[in-house]
Structure formats: C-alpha cells, structure tokens
Amino acid sequence: MLPRGLALLPRSLSAMPAPLMGSSAHTRPCFAVEGAGGSELVYFTLSRSGEGPARDPCCPQPSCFLPAPGRCYSLCVPAAPCSVPAARLHRRLQQRMSGGQGPLGRCRVLGLLGYSADGAQTAPEKGFLIQDPQGSPETERALEELLRSQGEPPPALGVYEEGERGELWQSLWDLRRAGGRELLRRARVVAAEAPPLHPAVPGLRHVAVFHSLEAARRVLEQCTSLIPEAKAVLDLVHKCPKHSKKGDFPVIVIEGLDATGKTTVTQSLKASLNAVLLRSPPASISQWRKTFDDEPTLIRRAFYALGNYIVASEIAKASTESPVIVDRYWHSTAAYAIATEISGKMQNLPSAHHEVYHWPEDLLKPDLVLLLTVSPEERIRRLHGRGLEKTEEETELEANSLFRQKVEESYKRMDNPGCQDIDASPAREEVLKTVLHLIKKHCD
Ligand SMILES: Nc1ncnc2c1ncn2[C@@H]1O[C@H](COP(=O)(O)OP(=O)(O)OP(=O)(O)O)[C@@H](O)[C@H]1O
Ligand SMILES: Nc1ccn([C@H]2C[C@H](O)[C@@H](COP(=O)(O)O)O2)c(=O)n1
C-alpha cells in the first residue's frame, strides 16, 4: 500500500479554480512548509493536469510530506488571515495539536503558509502540516473530529498520496456533511520556485507590525466581546492625547534581548541622570500581559503596539520635566514580531530599509535608542544566574538561536531612529560608563 497524507487547505485558496486549471505559475495558489527542510522552506503548488516528472528532482519529494512509513496531514485556516476569528481558530488548532494528548500528540506539526504567487500585498493563510510517524487511521479520525468541532464550515481536508511513479497527489475533501466527506478535486503536488520575498513579508504590516495606532486599535476592537481586557486597554488608549509630543528633555530608549542588562542599565541611568524611568508595556496594562501573550500573534502584537502609544503619552508628560529612560519601546514590538513571523533562515528577513523597519509616523520618537548586545553564551549565563522562571518566548530564545539572531538583526535594521549597538558584555560599571558617554555625546 502506498503512503498517504492528509491536508487541510485554505478554502479561499483551494477554491480558486482558474489558477489551478491554468498553466501560469504566477497566478497559482502556492504553499510553503516551514521546518520540513531544516531552516529552508519547502515550496509547492498544485497542478490539476498532473504534468511533471515522475520524481521531481527539486522539492517537494514525497518524503518531505510523508515520513516513511507514516502519514502526513496538513491544514490551513479557511478565513481572512487578518481577522480575529481566523487568528483565534489557528491558535486553537495549534494548542489542540501540540497538547500532547491522543494520536495527534505524537505527530510532528509544521507550519504551512498558503499564498498567492502574484506578489499581492496580503498576509498568507496559515495552517499546519502534520506528520504522523505511525500512519495510524486514528490520527486521521482525531483530526477530522477536531476540525468538525470548530464549527461550520470546517476547513477542507486534503489527502496526500504517493502515486505509482513516486509522484505526489493531493485530494481535497469537503468535511461539511456530518460524518461524511466529498471529494472536491485531486491535483498533483509540484515544486514551486521560492518567491523573491518570504511569503509572510507582504502581510507583515497587516498582521504583526502595526504602523499606526488606528491599525492596532482596529484589531483590539474586534476582540472586545471575546477578551474583556481588550476593552480596558482601548479605554486607556482613548484617554491618551491623540498626538503625544516630546518635551525638551532627552528621551533615551534601551533595547535588547532578554537578560542583556536592560533593567540594570535603565535603573543606573535613572539614578545617574535623575531621570524618570518608564517601560513598555506600561504598568497600567502590564497586568493583562499574560492574557494577550496567550492570544495569537495578531492580537498579541496589537496589544504591545497600543502599549507603546500609552507609554508615548507618559513620555510626553515626563519629558517636559526631566530626562526620560524607556525600557523597551516600539523597536522591541517590531523586532520580536518580525522574527516570529519570518520562518527559516536569516536571509528570509526583509532586507534593510524595508518599510517594515520604519518608525510609525504617529508615534512619539525618542532621541536615542541603544541596543544592548551580549554573546549568546553570556546571555544564557545571565539568564541562569538570575534564576527566574523562563517565559515561553525566553525558552524559545534559548532553544532557537536562529530566532534570537533574527530578533537582533531586526533591531539592527530599524530605521529613523536606528538602534545604536552597545557591547554590554563588560562589567556593569563599564557598560554604564559607555552608555552615559554616548548619551552625553548625542545630547550635547
Ligand atoms: N554587565 C553585567 N555583567 C554581569 N551581569 C550582569 C550585567 N548586567 C546585568 N547583569 C545580570 O544579568 C541578569 C540580567 O540582567 P537584567 O535583568 O538587567 O536584564 P534585562 O535585559 O532587563 O532582562 P529582561 O528583559 O529579561 O528583564 C541579572 O542577573 C543582572 O544582574
Ligand atoms: N514594547 C514591547 C515590550 C515587549 N514586547 C514583547 C516582546 C517579547 O515577546 C517580550 C519581551 O518582554 P520582556 O520579557 O523582556 O518583558 O514582550 C513587545 O512586543 N513590545
């Protein structure tokens, strides 16, 4: 018996009949599998005609999808990727599949992005590729059950099968009928060229890196009936002046990965400069961080973005009376969001000067942004030395040095104001001396 796999694909993309029948690779729906080929993404598209070599010398090989002798399943969320319901459905499925219970618990879950190859400035539809090392029918049943429990219409279910000549086929099934399924189409899986930009880049400004208060506010407004804290955040934003303006005293932001010494440096600066110390997210919303950290990227990043606007109003007020030091600000929000969304290798990051690195026009600009950097080994020594419980993202940083490098590189690509790099490895007093020297140089 030939190995089989299942795919749940974005309904909007899978329902695009013309591109599938046509021959232009530019208009076809395309897909990228994250993590199947190490740090490389595996790109594929669908051909109804079944044309193509028996075994495609390029990816995707059936083995990328079908872990011998297991089966592979994949799914995408069938709704607009920028909408709160789609983002929450994706998150729910992710939690259920990575919950470690039942047959889905033993599967390897990879990210799947569905995008259009015509370069549209839209966010990709997100999904999963699920590899079952045991190839058990229970997994298929558990997956169907999971999808049917998510309400109508459940995502379409695609089944991957290896053909007689080693080629890969995808059958798309409609799961809407209670207990049954109907074949919507069968298409050949063929390699697609890697797009010029990572598929998540065109949509970054819509789903992760918000460049205006309005864009972030729109997201939380969609959440008020689902997340009561969203209303509380919006109320605070509403109370802030529309365009916060900086006072005459300098505003200095300290940025960096966790445990690079931001708290240490900002507290010392506060004392040395007789400054006001602020942080983003501000104290007024930090009690809701856990709630928003558990939400999907779209909502989580909108929360942090709005936090920056609330801090901006605090900066405006404080900087009329004394220097202001800010522990994290917009650069953190943007750098972590970019590094999370852009899977794969460092080269997938948007190139320097890309608009995603530009400062939002409506957000109060600091005078100076200093980026503390330490070697990965020193950072881990400091994390362990501190002995605090690790957050999910800190664990990710420790486990995934590629992610850490992407956060740091994104910081370095920020524009106007850019981040000025500081080696924070030396002793505390020496780091403080360097920072004070730079502030003096900049502000004199
Ligand atoms: N220059 C330094 N040399 C040695 N240890 C340091 C230095 N600066 C800070 N540390 C220690 O490293 C640990 C992390 O520092 P700190 O809490 O200031 O980092 P942070 O960037 O604010 O971290 P987080 O973002 O996770 O809050 C602390 O235990 C701190 O005492
Ligand atoms: N202005 C900010 C501050 C923080 N974040 C996010 C980025 C990380 O996920 C996490 C790090 O914060 P820490 O653990 O150091 O308090 O919070 C952000 O997006 N924007």
Short mmCIF file of C-alpha atoms and ligand atoms in Angstrom, two decimals:
data_model
loop_
_atom_site.label_atom_id
_atom_site.label_comp_id
_atom_site.label_asym_id
_atom_site.label_seq_id
_atom_site.Cartn_x
_atom_site.Cartn_y
_atom_site.Cartn_z
CA MET A 1 0.00 0.00 0.00
CA LEU A 2 1.27 3.49 -0.90
CA PRO A 3 1.82 6.00 1.87
CA ARG A 4 -0.91 8.61 2.26
CA GLY A 5 -1.14 12.03 3.82
CA LEU A 6 -3.87 14.49 4.58
CA ALA A 7 -4.05 18.22 4.01
CA LEU A 8 -6.46 20.81 5.21
CA LEU A 9 -6.08 23.75 2.93
CA PRO A 10 -7.28 27.33 2.94
CA ARG A 11 -10.74 27.32 1.44
CA SER A 12 -10.24 30.64 -0.30
CA LEU A 13 -7.06 29.48 -1.97
CA SER A 14 -8.18 25.95 -2.65
CA ALA A 15 -11.38 27.34 -4.13
CA MET A 16 -9.51 29.30 -6.82
CA PRO A 17 -10.38 27.11 -9.83
CA ALA A 18 -8.94 29.23 -12.62
CA PRO A 19 -5.32 29.29 -11.46
CA LEU A 20 -5.41 25.59 -10.81
CA MET A 21 -6.58 24.85 -14.33
CA GLY A 22 -4.31 27.38 -15.96
CA SER A 23 -0.63 26.94 -16.58
CA SER A 24 0.79 30.19 -15.24
CA ALA A 25 2.88 29.54 -12.17
CA HIS A 26 2.45 33.22 -11.25
CA THR A 27 -1.25 33.01 -10.55
CA ARG A 28 -1.39 29.63 -8.87
CA PRO A 29 -2.01 29.30 -5.18
CA CYS A 30 1.28 28.34 -3.61
CA PHE A 31 2.25 26.85 -0.29
CA ALA A 32 5.32 26.94 1.91
CA VAL A 33 6.06 24.30 4.52
CA GLU A 34 8.01 25.66 7.48
CA GLY A 35 10.60 23.45 9.14
CA ALA A 36 10.36 20.46 6.76
CA GLY A 37 13.79 21.07 5.27
CA GLY A 38 15.67 22.43 8.30
CA SER A 39 15.88 26.21 8.07
CA GLU A 40 14.79 26.14 4.40
CA LEU A 41 11.13 26.38 3.49
CA VAL A 42 9.68 23.83 1.08
CA TYR A 43 7.57 25.49 -1.62
CA PHE A 44 4.90 23.73 -3.64
CA THR A 45 1.94 24.39 -5.87
CA LEU A 46 -0.83 22.25 -7.37
CA SER A 47 -1.34 21.13 -10.96
CA ARG A 48 -4.63 19.56 -11.94
CA SER A 49 -3.26 18.29 -15.22
CA GLY A 50 -0.84 16.10 -13.32
CA GLU A 51 2.04 17.23 -15.55
CA GLY A 52 5.55 16.97 -14.24
CA PRO A 53 8.37 14.46 -13.95
CA ALA A 54 7.69 11.21 -12.12
CA ARG A 55 10.03 12.21 -9.34
CA ASP A 56 10.61 15.92 -9.19
CA PRO A 57 14.35 16.47 -8.70
CA CYS A 58 13.53 19.63 -6.74
CA CYS A 59 11.49 19.64 -3.57
CA PRO A 60 8.92 18.64 -2.59
CA GLN A 61 9.85 15.00 -2.55
CA PRO A 62 7.12 12.78 -1.13
CA SER A 63 9.48 12.22 1.80
CA CYS A 64 9.12 15.91 2.79
CA PHE A 65 5.44 15.24 3.36
CA LEU A 66 5.17 11.57 4.13
CA PRO A 67 7.52 10.36 6.84
CA ALA A 68 8.00 6.73 5.84
CA PRO A 69 6.18 4.65 6.83
CA GLY A 70 3.88 7.26 8.42
CA ARG A 71 1.27 9.60 7.05
CA CYS A 72 1.15 13.32 6.75
CA TYR A 73 -1.72 15.69 7.35
CA SER A 74 -1.93 19.40 6.84
CA LEU A 75 -4.44 22.14 7.39
CA CYS A 76 -4.90 25.84 6.84
CA VAL A 77 -7.38 28.19 8.43
CA PRO A 78 -10.15 28.96 5.94
CA ALA A 79 -10.71 32.64 6.59
CA ALA A 80 -9.15 36.02 6.01
CA PRO A 81 -5.76 35.87 7.73
CA CYS A 82 -6.05 39.37 9.19
CA SER A 83 -9.27 38.61 11.02
CA VAL A 84 -9.52 37.89 14.72
CA PRO A 85 -11.73 34.76 14.24
CA ALA A 86 -9.21 33.23 11.79
CA ALA A 87 -6.28 34.04 14.07
CA ARG A 88 -8.05 32.53 17.08
CA LEU A 89 -9.07 29.41 15.15
CA HIS A 90 -5.45 28.93 14.08
CA ARG A 91 -4.26 29.32 17.67
CA ARG A 92 -6.92 26.90 18.98
CA LEU A 93 -5.93 24.25 16.47
CA GLN A 94 -2.27 24.78 17.30
CA GLN A 95 -2.93 24.33 21.02
CA ARG A 96 -5.05 21.23 20.46
CA MET A 97 -2.47 19.63 18.21
CA SER A 98 0.51 20.42 20.37
CA GLY A 99 -1.35 19.44 23.54
CA GLY A 100 0.41 16.07 23.61
CA GLN A 101 -2.84 14.10 24.05
CA GLY A 102 -4.11 11.23 21.88
CA PRO A 103 -2.85 10.31 18.41
CA LEU A 104 -2.25 13.95 17.43
CA GLY A 105 0.15 14.25 20.35
CA ARG A 106 2.73 12.01 18.69
CA CYS A 107 2.63 13.91 15.39
CA ARG A 108 5.17 16.43 14.17
CA VAL A 109 3.37 19.69 13.48
CA LEU A 110 4.97 22.03 10.94
CA GLY A 111 3.79 25.45 9.79
CA LEU A 112 2.08 25.77 6.40
CA LEU A 113 1.59 29.09 4.62
CA GLY A 114 -0.83 29.45 1.71
CA TYR A 115 -0.10 32.43 -0.52
CA SER A 116 -0.69 33.74 -3.98
CA ALA A 117 2.36 33.90 -6.23
CA ASP A 118 1.24 37.12 -7.93
CA GLY A 119 3.02 39.26 -5.30
CA ALA A 120 -0.22 40.53 -3.72
CA GLN A 121 0.39 42.63 -0.59
CA THR A 122 -1.62 40.28 1.58
CA ALA A 123 -0.82 38.10 4.56
CA PRO A 124 -0.57 34.36 3.87
CA GLU A 125 -3.21 31.98 5.14
CA LYS A 126 -1.74 29.95 7.96
CA GLY A 127 -2.03 26.27 8.59
CA PHE A 128 -0.16 23.16 9.64
CA LEU A 129 1.48 20.14 8.12
CA ILE A 130 1.11 17.24 10.49
CA GLN A 131 3.32 14.21 10.14
CA ASP A 132 2.20 11.05 11.86
CA PRO A 133 5.15 8.71 12.29
CA GLN A 134 2.84 5.72 12.86
CA GLY A 135 0.49 6.36 9.96
CA SER A 136 -2.44 5.33 12.09
CA PRO A 137 -6.08 5.79 10.93
CA GLU A 138 -6.81 7.06 14.46
CA THR A 139 -4.84 10.22 13.67
CA GLU A 140 -6.99 10.89 10.64
CA ARG A 141 -10.13 10.35 12.70
CA ALA A 142 -8.85 12.59 15.52
CA LEU A 143 -8.00 15.33 13.03
CA GLU A 144 -11.42 15.17 11.35
CA GLU A 145 -13.10 15.25 14.74
CA LEU A 146 -11.02 18.23 15.77
CA LEU A 147 -11.97 20.12 12.62
CA ARG A 148 -15.65 19.29 12.77
CA SER A 149 -15.71 20.56 16.35
CA GLN A 150 -14.56 24.02 15.21
CA GLY A 151 -17.92 24.99 13.74
CA GLU A 152 -19.23 25.42 10.20
CA PRO A 153 -17.71 25.28 7.72
CA PRO A 154 -14.72 23.22 8.87
CA PRO A 155 -11.54 23.62 6.81
CA ALA A 156 -11.34 21.43 3.71
CA LEU A 157 -9.31 18.30 4.19
CA GLY A 158 -6.62 17.44 1.66
CA VAL A 159 -5.18 13.98 1.41
CA TYR A 160 -1.67 13.48 0.04
CA GLU A 161 -0.94 10.22 -1.71
CA GLU A 162 2.18 8.97 -3.39
CA GLY A 163 1.41 7.88 -6.97
CA GLU A 164 2.64 4.79 -8.85
CA ARG A 165 5.68 6.65 -10.22
CA GLY A 166 6.68 8.24 -6.92
CA GLU A 167 4.85 11.49 -7.63
CA LEU A 168 2.74 13.22 -5.02
CA TRP A 169 -1.03 13.90 -5.28
CA GLN A 170 -3.34 15.92 -3.15
CA SER A 171 -7.06 15.16 -2.86
CA LEU A 172 -9.21 17.87 -1.37
CA TRP A 173 -12.19 16.74 0.68
CA ASP A 174 -15.16 18.73 1.90
CA LEU A 175 -15.91 17.81 5.52
CA ARG A 176 -19.08 19.81 5.94
CA ARG A 177 -21.53 16.91 5.95
CA ALA A 178 -21.85 15.39 9.37
CA GLY A 179 -19.66 12.33 9.40
CA GLY A 180 -19.14 12.25 5.62
CA ARG A 181 -16.82 13.84 3.09
CA GLU A 182 -16.99 14.74 -0.56
CA LEU A 183 -14.05 14.92 -2.95
CA LEU A 184 -13.68 18.45 -4.26
CA ARG A 185 -10.67 17.89 -6.53
CA ARG A 186 -7.45 15.97 -7.00
CA ALA A 187 -4.26 17.73 -8.05
CA ARG A 188 -0.61 16.94 -8.46
CA VAL A 189 1.77 18.48 -5.94
CA VAL A 190 4.65 20.08 -7.84
CA ALA A 191 7.63 22.12 -6.76
CA ALA A 192 7.22 25.89 -6.81
CA GLU A 193 10.04 28.38 -7.11
CA ALA A 194 10.91 30.17 -3.89
CA PRO A 195 9.23 33.59 -4.08
CA PRO A 196 11.53 36.65 -4.07
CA LEU A 197 10.34 37.50 -0.55
CA HIS A 198 9.34 35.17 2.28
CA PRO A 199 5.54 34.72 1.91
CA ALA A 200 4.90 36.42 5.26
CA VAL A 201 6.71 39.66 4.31
CA PRO A 202 3.95 41.30 2.22
CA GLY A 203 1.42 40.95 5.03
CA LEU A 204 3.65 41.86 7.99
CA ARG A 205 2.15 45.32 8.34
CA HIS A 206 -1.37 43.89 8.47
CA VAL A 207 -0.90 41.08 10.97
CA ALA A 208 2.15 41.72 13.12
CA VAL A 209 3.93 45.06 12.81
CA PHE A 210 1.39 47.82 13.18
CA HIS A 211 2.44 51.20 11.89
CA SER A 212 -0.37 53.28 13.33
CA LEU A 213 -2.47 53.47 16.43
CA GLU A 214 -5.54 53.02 14.24
CA ALA A 215 -4.31 49.72 12.77
CA ALA A 216 -3.65 48.23 16.22
CA ARG A 217 -6.85 49.64 17.66
CA ARG A 218 -8.93 48.02 14.88
CA VAL A 219 -7.64 44.61 15.96
CA LEU A 220 -8.47 45.02 19.65
CA GLU A 221 -11.88 46.44 18.74
CA GLN A 222 -12.70 43.10 17.11
CA CYS A 223 -11.83 41.37 20.39
CA THR A 224 -13.91 43.24 22.95
CA SER A 225 -16.67 40.62 23.13
CA LEU A 226 -14.15 37.78 23.37
CA ILE A 227 -11.50 39.32 25.61
CA PRO A 228 -12.81 41.76 28.26
CA GLU A 229 -9.28 43.10 28.81
CA ALA A 230 -9.26 44.42 25.24
CA LYS A 231 -11.96 46.92 26.19
CA ALA A 232 -9.93 48.03 29.21
CA VAL A 233 -6.85 48.62 27.04
CA LEU A 234 -8.91 50.54 24.49
CA ASP A 235 -10.38 52.72 27.23
CA LEU A 236 -6.87 53.67 28.36
CA VAL A 237 -5.81 54.41 24.78
CA HIS A 238 -8.90 56.55 24.37
CA LYS A 239 -7.83 58.68 27.34
CA CYS A 240 -4.39 59.41 25.82
CA PRO A 241 -3.88 62.63 23.85
CA LYS A 242 -4.10 62.00 20.08
CA HIS A 243 -0.57 63.10 19.13
CA SER A 244 1.83 62.95 22.06
CA LYS A 245 4.69 65.44 21.67
CA LYS A 246 8.08 65.13 23.32
CA GLY A 247 9.15 67.75 25.88
CA ASP A 248 12.55 69.46 25.92
CA PHE A 249 14.40 66.81 27.93
CA PRO A 250 16.08 63.86 26.19
CA VAL A 251 14.25 60.57 25.78
CA ILE A 252 16.52 57.52 25.70
CA VAL A 253 15.28 54.02 24.92
CA ILE A 254 17.20 50.90 25.96
CA GLU A 255 16.54 47.82 23.84
CA GLY A 256 17.92 44.29 23.67
CA LEU A 257 17.13 40.62 24.05
CA ASP A 258 16.15 39.28 27.47
CA ALA A 259 18.92 39.30 30.07
CA THR A 260 21.20 41.62 28.11
CA GLY A 261 21.14 44.04 31.07
CA LYS A 262 18.30 46.46 30.24
CA THR A 263 16.91 46.58 33.79
CA THR A 264 20.39 47.00 35.25
CA VAL A 265 21.31 49.79 32.83
CA THR A 266 17.97 51.64 32.96
CA GLN A 267 17.94 51.70 36.77
CA SER A 268 21.51 53.01 36.89
CA LEU A 269 20.66 55.64 34.26
CA LYS A 270 17.65 56.74 36.26
CA ALA A 271 19.92 57.38 39.25
CA SER A 272 22.80 58.92 37.28
CA LEU A 273 20.66 61.28 35.20
CA ASN A 274 17.97 61.95 37.75
CA ALA A 275 15.60 60.68 35.09
CA VAL A 276 12.10 59.23 35.01
CA LEU A 277 12.15 55.53 34.17
CA LEU A 278 9.29 54.19 32.05
CA ARG A 279 8.76 50.85 30.40
CA SER A 280 6.71 49.41 27.60
CA PRO A 281 4.25 47.83 28.13
CA PRO A 282 3.42 50.36 30.87
CA ALA A 283 2.34 49.44 34.39
CA SER A 284 -1.27 50.41 33.58
CA ILE A 285 -1.68 47.42 31.23
CA SER A 286 1.04 45.02 32.33
CA GLN A 287 -1.41 43.01 34.47
CA TRP A 288 -3.06 41.88 31.19
CA ARG A 289 0.15 40.77 29.51
CA LYS A 290 -0.39 37.08 30.26
CA THR A 291 -3.87 37.23 28.73
CA PHE A 292 -2.58 38.75 25.50
CA ASP A 293 0.57 36.61 25.40
CA ASP A 294 -1.75 33.59 25.20
CA GLU A 295 -3.57 35.05 22.19
CA PRO A 296 -2.49 34.70 18.54
CA THR A 297 0.15 36.98 17.05
CA LEU A 298 -2.38 39.37 15.53
CA ILE A 299 -3.94 40.20 18.91
CA ARG A 300 -0.77 39.93 20.95
CA ARG A 301 1.18 42.34 18.76
CA ALA A 302 -1.74 44.79 18.65
CA PHE A 303 -1.71 44.79 22.46
CA TYR A 304 2.03 45.62 22.62
CA ALA A 305 1.62 48.22 19.86
CA LEU A 306 -1.10 50.02 21.82
CA GLY A 307 1.08 49.78 24.93
CA ASN A 308 3.66 51.86 23.07
CA TYR A 309 1.10 54.60 22.39
CA ILE A 310 0.13 54.66 26.07
CA VAL A 311 3.81 54.93 27.03
CA ALA A 312 4.20 57.72 24.46
CA SER A 313 1.70 59.84 26.38
CA GLU A 314 3.66 59.17 29.60
CA ILE A 315 6.93 60.10 27.85
CA ALA A 316 5.39 63.31 26.53
CA LYS A 317 4.41 64.39 30.02
CA ALA A 318 7.59 63.30 31.81
CA SER A 319 9.98 64.77 29.22
CA THR A 320 8.76 68.27 29.97
CA GLU A 321 10.33 67.98 33.42
CA SER A 322 13.31 65.63 33.31
CA PRO A 323 15.24 63.18 31.10
CA VAL A 324 13.29 60.01 30.37
CA ILE A 325 14.68 56.47 30.13
CA VAL A 326 12.44 53.88 28.49
CA ASP A 327 12.95 50.13 28.95
CA ARG A 328 11.78 48.66 25.59
CA TYR A 329 9.58 50.55 23.12
CA TRP A 330 8.41 50.16 19.51
CA HIS A 331 11.65 48.54 18.28
CA SER A 332 11.05 45.59 20.62
CA THR A 333 7.48 45.20 19.43
CA ALA A 334 8.56 45.23 15.79
CA ALA A 335 11.74 43.13 16.11
CA TYR A 336 10.08 40.26 18.01
CA ALA A 337 7.08 40.32 15.66
CA ILE A 338 9.24 40.18 12.53
CA ALA A 339 11.45 37.39 13.90
CA THR A 340 8.40 35.34 14.89
CA GLU A 341 6.61 35.70 11.57
CA ILE A 342 9.60 35.17 9.30
CA SER A 343 10.38 31.48 9.47
CA GLY A 344 13.51 29.82 8.13
CA LYS A 345 16.93 31.29 7.57
CA MET A 346 18.25 34.79 8.33
CA GLN A 347 18.18 35.68 4.62
CA ASN A 348 14.37 35.47 4.75
CA LEU A 349 14.19 38.66 6.83
CA PRO A 350 13.01 41.71 4.88
CA SER A 351 16.14 43.47 3.63
CA ALA A 352 17.49 46.60 5.32
CA HIS A 353 15.42 49.74 4.60
CA HIS A 354 12.26 47.70 4.02
CA GLU A 355 9.22 49.72 5.11
CA VAL A 356 8.52 47.28 7.94
CA TYR A 357 11.55 48.72 9.79
CA HIS A 358 10.26 52.32 9.55
CA TRP A 359 9.13 54.09 12.68
CA PRO A 360 5.33 54.68 12.81
CA GLU A 361 4.57 58.26 11.79
CA ASP A 362 2.07 58.82 14.60
CA LEU A 363 4.26 57.53 17.47
CA LEU A 364 6.41 59.85 19.61
CA LYS A 365 10.04 59.40 18.55
CA PRO A 366 12.81 59.05 21.13
CA ASP A 367 16.09 60.99 20.80
CA LEU A 368 18.32 57.96 21.12
CA VAL A 369 17.85 54.18 21.05
CA LEU A 370 20.61 51.98 22.45
CA LEU A 371 20.67 48.27 21.71
CA LEU A 372 22.46 46.16 24.35
CA THR A 373 24.08 43.08 22.90
CA VAL A 374 25.98 40.26 24.60
CA SER A 375 27.25 36.95 23.26
CA PRO A 376 24.70 34.10 23.36
CA GLU A 377 26.84 32.31 25.96
CA GLU A 378 26.98 35.35 28.26
CA ARG A 379 23.23 35.92 27.84
CA ILE A 380 22.47 32.34 28.88
CA ARG A 381 24.90 32.65 31.84
CA ARG A 382 22.96 35.74 32.93
CA LEU A 383 19.57 34.07 32.43
CA HIS A 384 20.65 31.11 34.55
CA GLY A 385 22.34 33.34 37.11
CA ARG A 386 19.12 35.27 37.56
CA GLY A 387 17.26 32.01 38.25
CA LEU A 388 13.87 33.39 37.26
CA GLU A 389 11.18 31.28 35.68
CA LYS A 390 11.52 31.42 31.92
CA THR A 391 8.71 32.78 29.79
CA GLU A 392 7.66 30.78 26.74
CA GLU A 393 9.48 33.20 24.49
CA GLU A 394 12.66 33.09 26.61
CA THR A 395 12.65 29.30 26.32
CA GLU A 396 12.23 29.70 22.59
CA LEU A 397 15.16 32.13 22.52
CA GLU A 398 17.37 29.73 24.37
CA ALA A 399 16.34 26.76 22.25
CA ASN A 400 16.41 28.58 18.98
CA SER A 401 19.48 30.63 18.35
CA LEU A 402 18.27 31.36 14.82
CA PHE A 403 15.23 33.11 16.24
CA ARG A 404 17.46 35.09 18.63
CA GLN A 405 19.70 36.14 15.74
CA LYS A 406 16.65 37.25 13.77
CA VAL A 407 15.39 39.40 16.65
CA GLU A 408 18.81 41.03 17.00
CA GLU A 409 19.25 41.55 13.27
CA SER A 410 15.77 43.09 13.02
CA TYR A 411 16.71 45.52 15.80
CA LYS A 412 19.81 46.47 13.83
CA ARG A 413 17.79 47.15 10.65
CA MET A 414 15.42 49.59 12.33
CA ASP A 415 15.33 53.00 10.68
CA ASN A 416 14.96 56.58 11.80
CA PRO A 417 15.63 56.22 14.67
CA GLY A 418 18.01 53.30 14.25
CA CYS A 419 19.37 51.35 17.21
CA GLN A 420 22.90 52.15 18.29
CA ASP A 421 24.66 48.93 19.18
CA ILE A 422 26.41 48.69 22.59
CA ASP A 423 28.56 45.77 23.70
CA ALA A 424 27.00 45.03 27.09
CA SER A 425 29.34 42.14 27.98
CA PRO A 426 31.77 44.11 30.19
CA ALA A 427 31.18 44.73 33.91
CA ARG A 428 28.09 46.73 34.91
CA GLU A 429 30.05 49.91 35.74
CA GLU A 430 31.84 49.85 32.41
CA VAL A 431 28.62 49.36 30.42
CA LEU A 432 27.06 52.27 32.30
CA LYS A 433 30.09 54.44 31.54
CA THR A 434 29.81 53.68 27.80
CA VAL A 435 26.09 54.38 27.80
CA LEU A 436 26.49 57.67 29.67
CA HIS A 437 29.25 58.72 27.28
CA LEU A 438 27.00 58.04 24.26
CA ILE A 439 24.08 59.90 25.78
CA LYS A 440 26.28 62.88 26.54
CA LYS A 441 27.73 62.85 23.01
CA HIS A 442 24.28 62.65 21.47
CA CYS A 443 22.54 65.21 23.63
CA ASP A 444 25.28 67.87 23.86
N1 LIG B 1 27.25 43.94 32.89
C1 LIG B 1 26.83 42.86 33.53
N2 LIG B 1 27.67 41.90 33.91
C2 LIG B 1 27.26 40.79 34.55
N3 LIG B 1 25.97 40.54 34.87
C3 LIG B 1 25.07 41.46 34.51
C4 LIG B 1 25.45 42.67 33.83
N4 LIG B 1 24.31 43.38 33.60
C5 LIG B 1 23.31 42.67 34.13
N5 LIG B 1 23.75 41.52 34.66
C6 LIG B 1 22.96 40.48 35.31
O1 LIG B 1 22.32 39.73 34.26
C7 LIG B 1 20.99 39.41 34.63
C8 LIG B 1 20.04 40.04 33.59
O2 LIG B 1 20.11 41.45 33.68
P1 LIG B 1 18.84 42.37 33.57
O3 LIG B 1 17.74 41.85 34.41
O4 LIG B 1 19.30 43.76 33.79
O5 LIG B 1 18.50 42.12 32.01
P2 LIG B 1 17.22 42.54 31.19
O6 LIG B 1 17.73 42.83 29.84
O7 LIG B 1 16.47 43.61 31.89
O8 LIG B 1 16.35 41.22 31.20
P3 LIG B 1 14.77 41.07 30.90
O9 LIG B 1 14.49 41.76 29.60
O10 LIG B 1 14.59 39.60 30.78
O11 LIG B 1 14.06 41.69 32.06
C9 LIG B 1 20.78 39.96 36.02
O12 LIG B 1 21.02 38.93 36.95
C10 LIG B 1 21.84 41.05 36.15
O13 LIG B 1 22.24 41.27 37.48
N1 LIG B 2 7.40 47.16 23.93
C1 LIG B 2 7.40 45.81 23.95
C2 LIG B 2 7.86 45.09 25.04
C3 LIG B 2 7.84 43.73 24.99
N2 LIG B 2 7.36 43.08 23.91
C4 LIG B 2 7.33 41.60 23.86
C5 LIG B 2 8.46 41.01 23.05
C6 LIG B 2 8.78 39.76 23.79
O1 LIG B 2 7.83 38.78 23.41
C7 LIG B 2 8.50 40.08 25.24
C8 LIG B 2 9.76 40.55 25.93
O2 LIG B 2 9.47 41.31 27.06
P1 LIG B 2 10.20 41.05 28.49
O3 LIG B 2 10.06 39.57 28.73
O4 LIG B 2 11.61 41.46 28.34
O5 LIG B 2 9.46 41.90 29.44
O6 LIG B 2 7.50 41.08 25.17
C9 LIG B 2 6.89 43.81 22.84
O7 LIG B 2 6.43 43.21 21.84
N3 LIG B 2 6.91 45.16 22.88
#
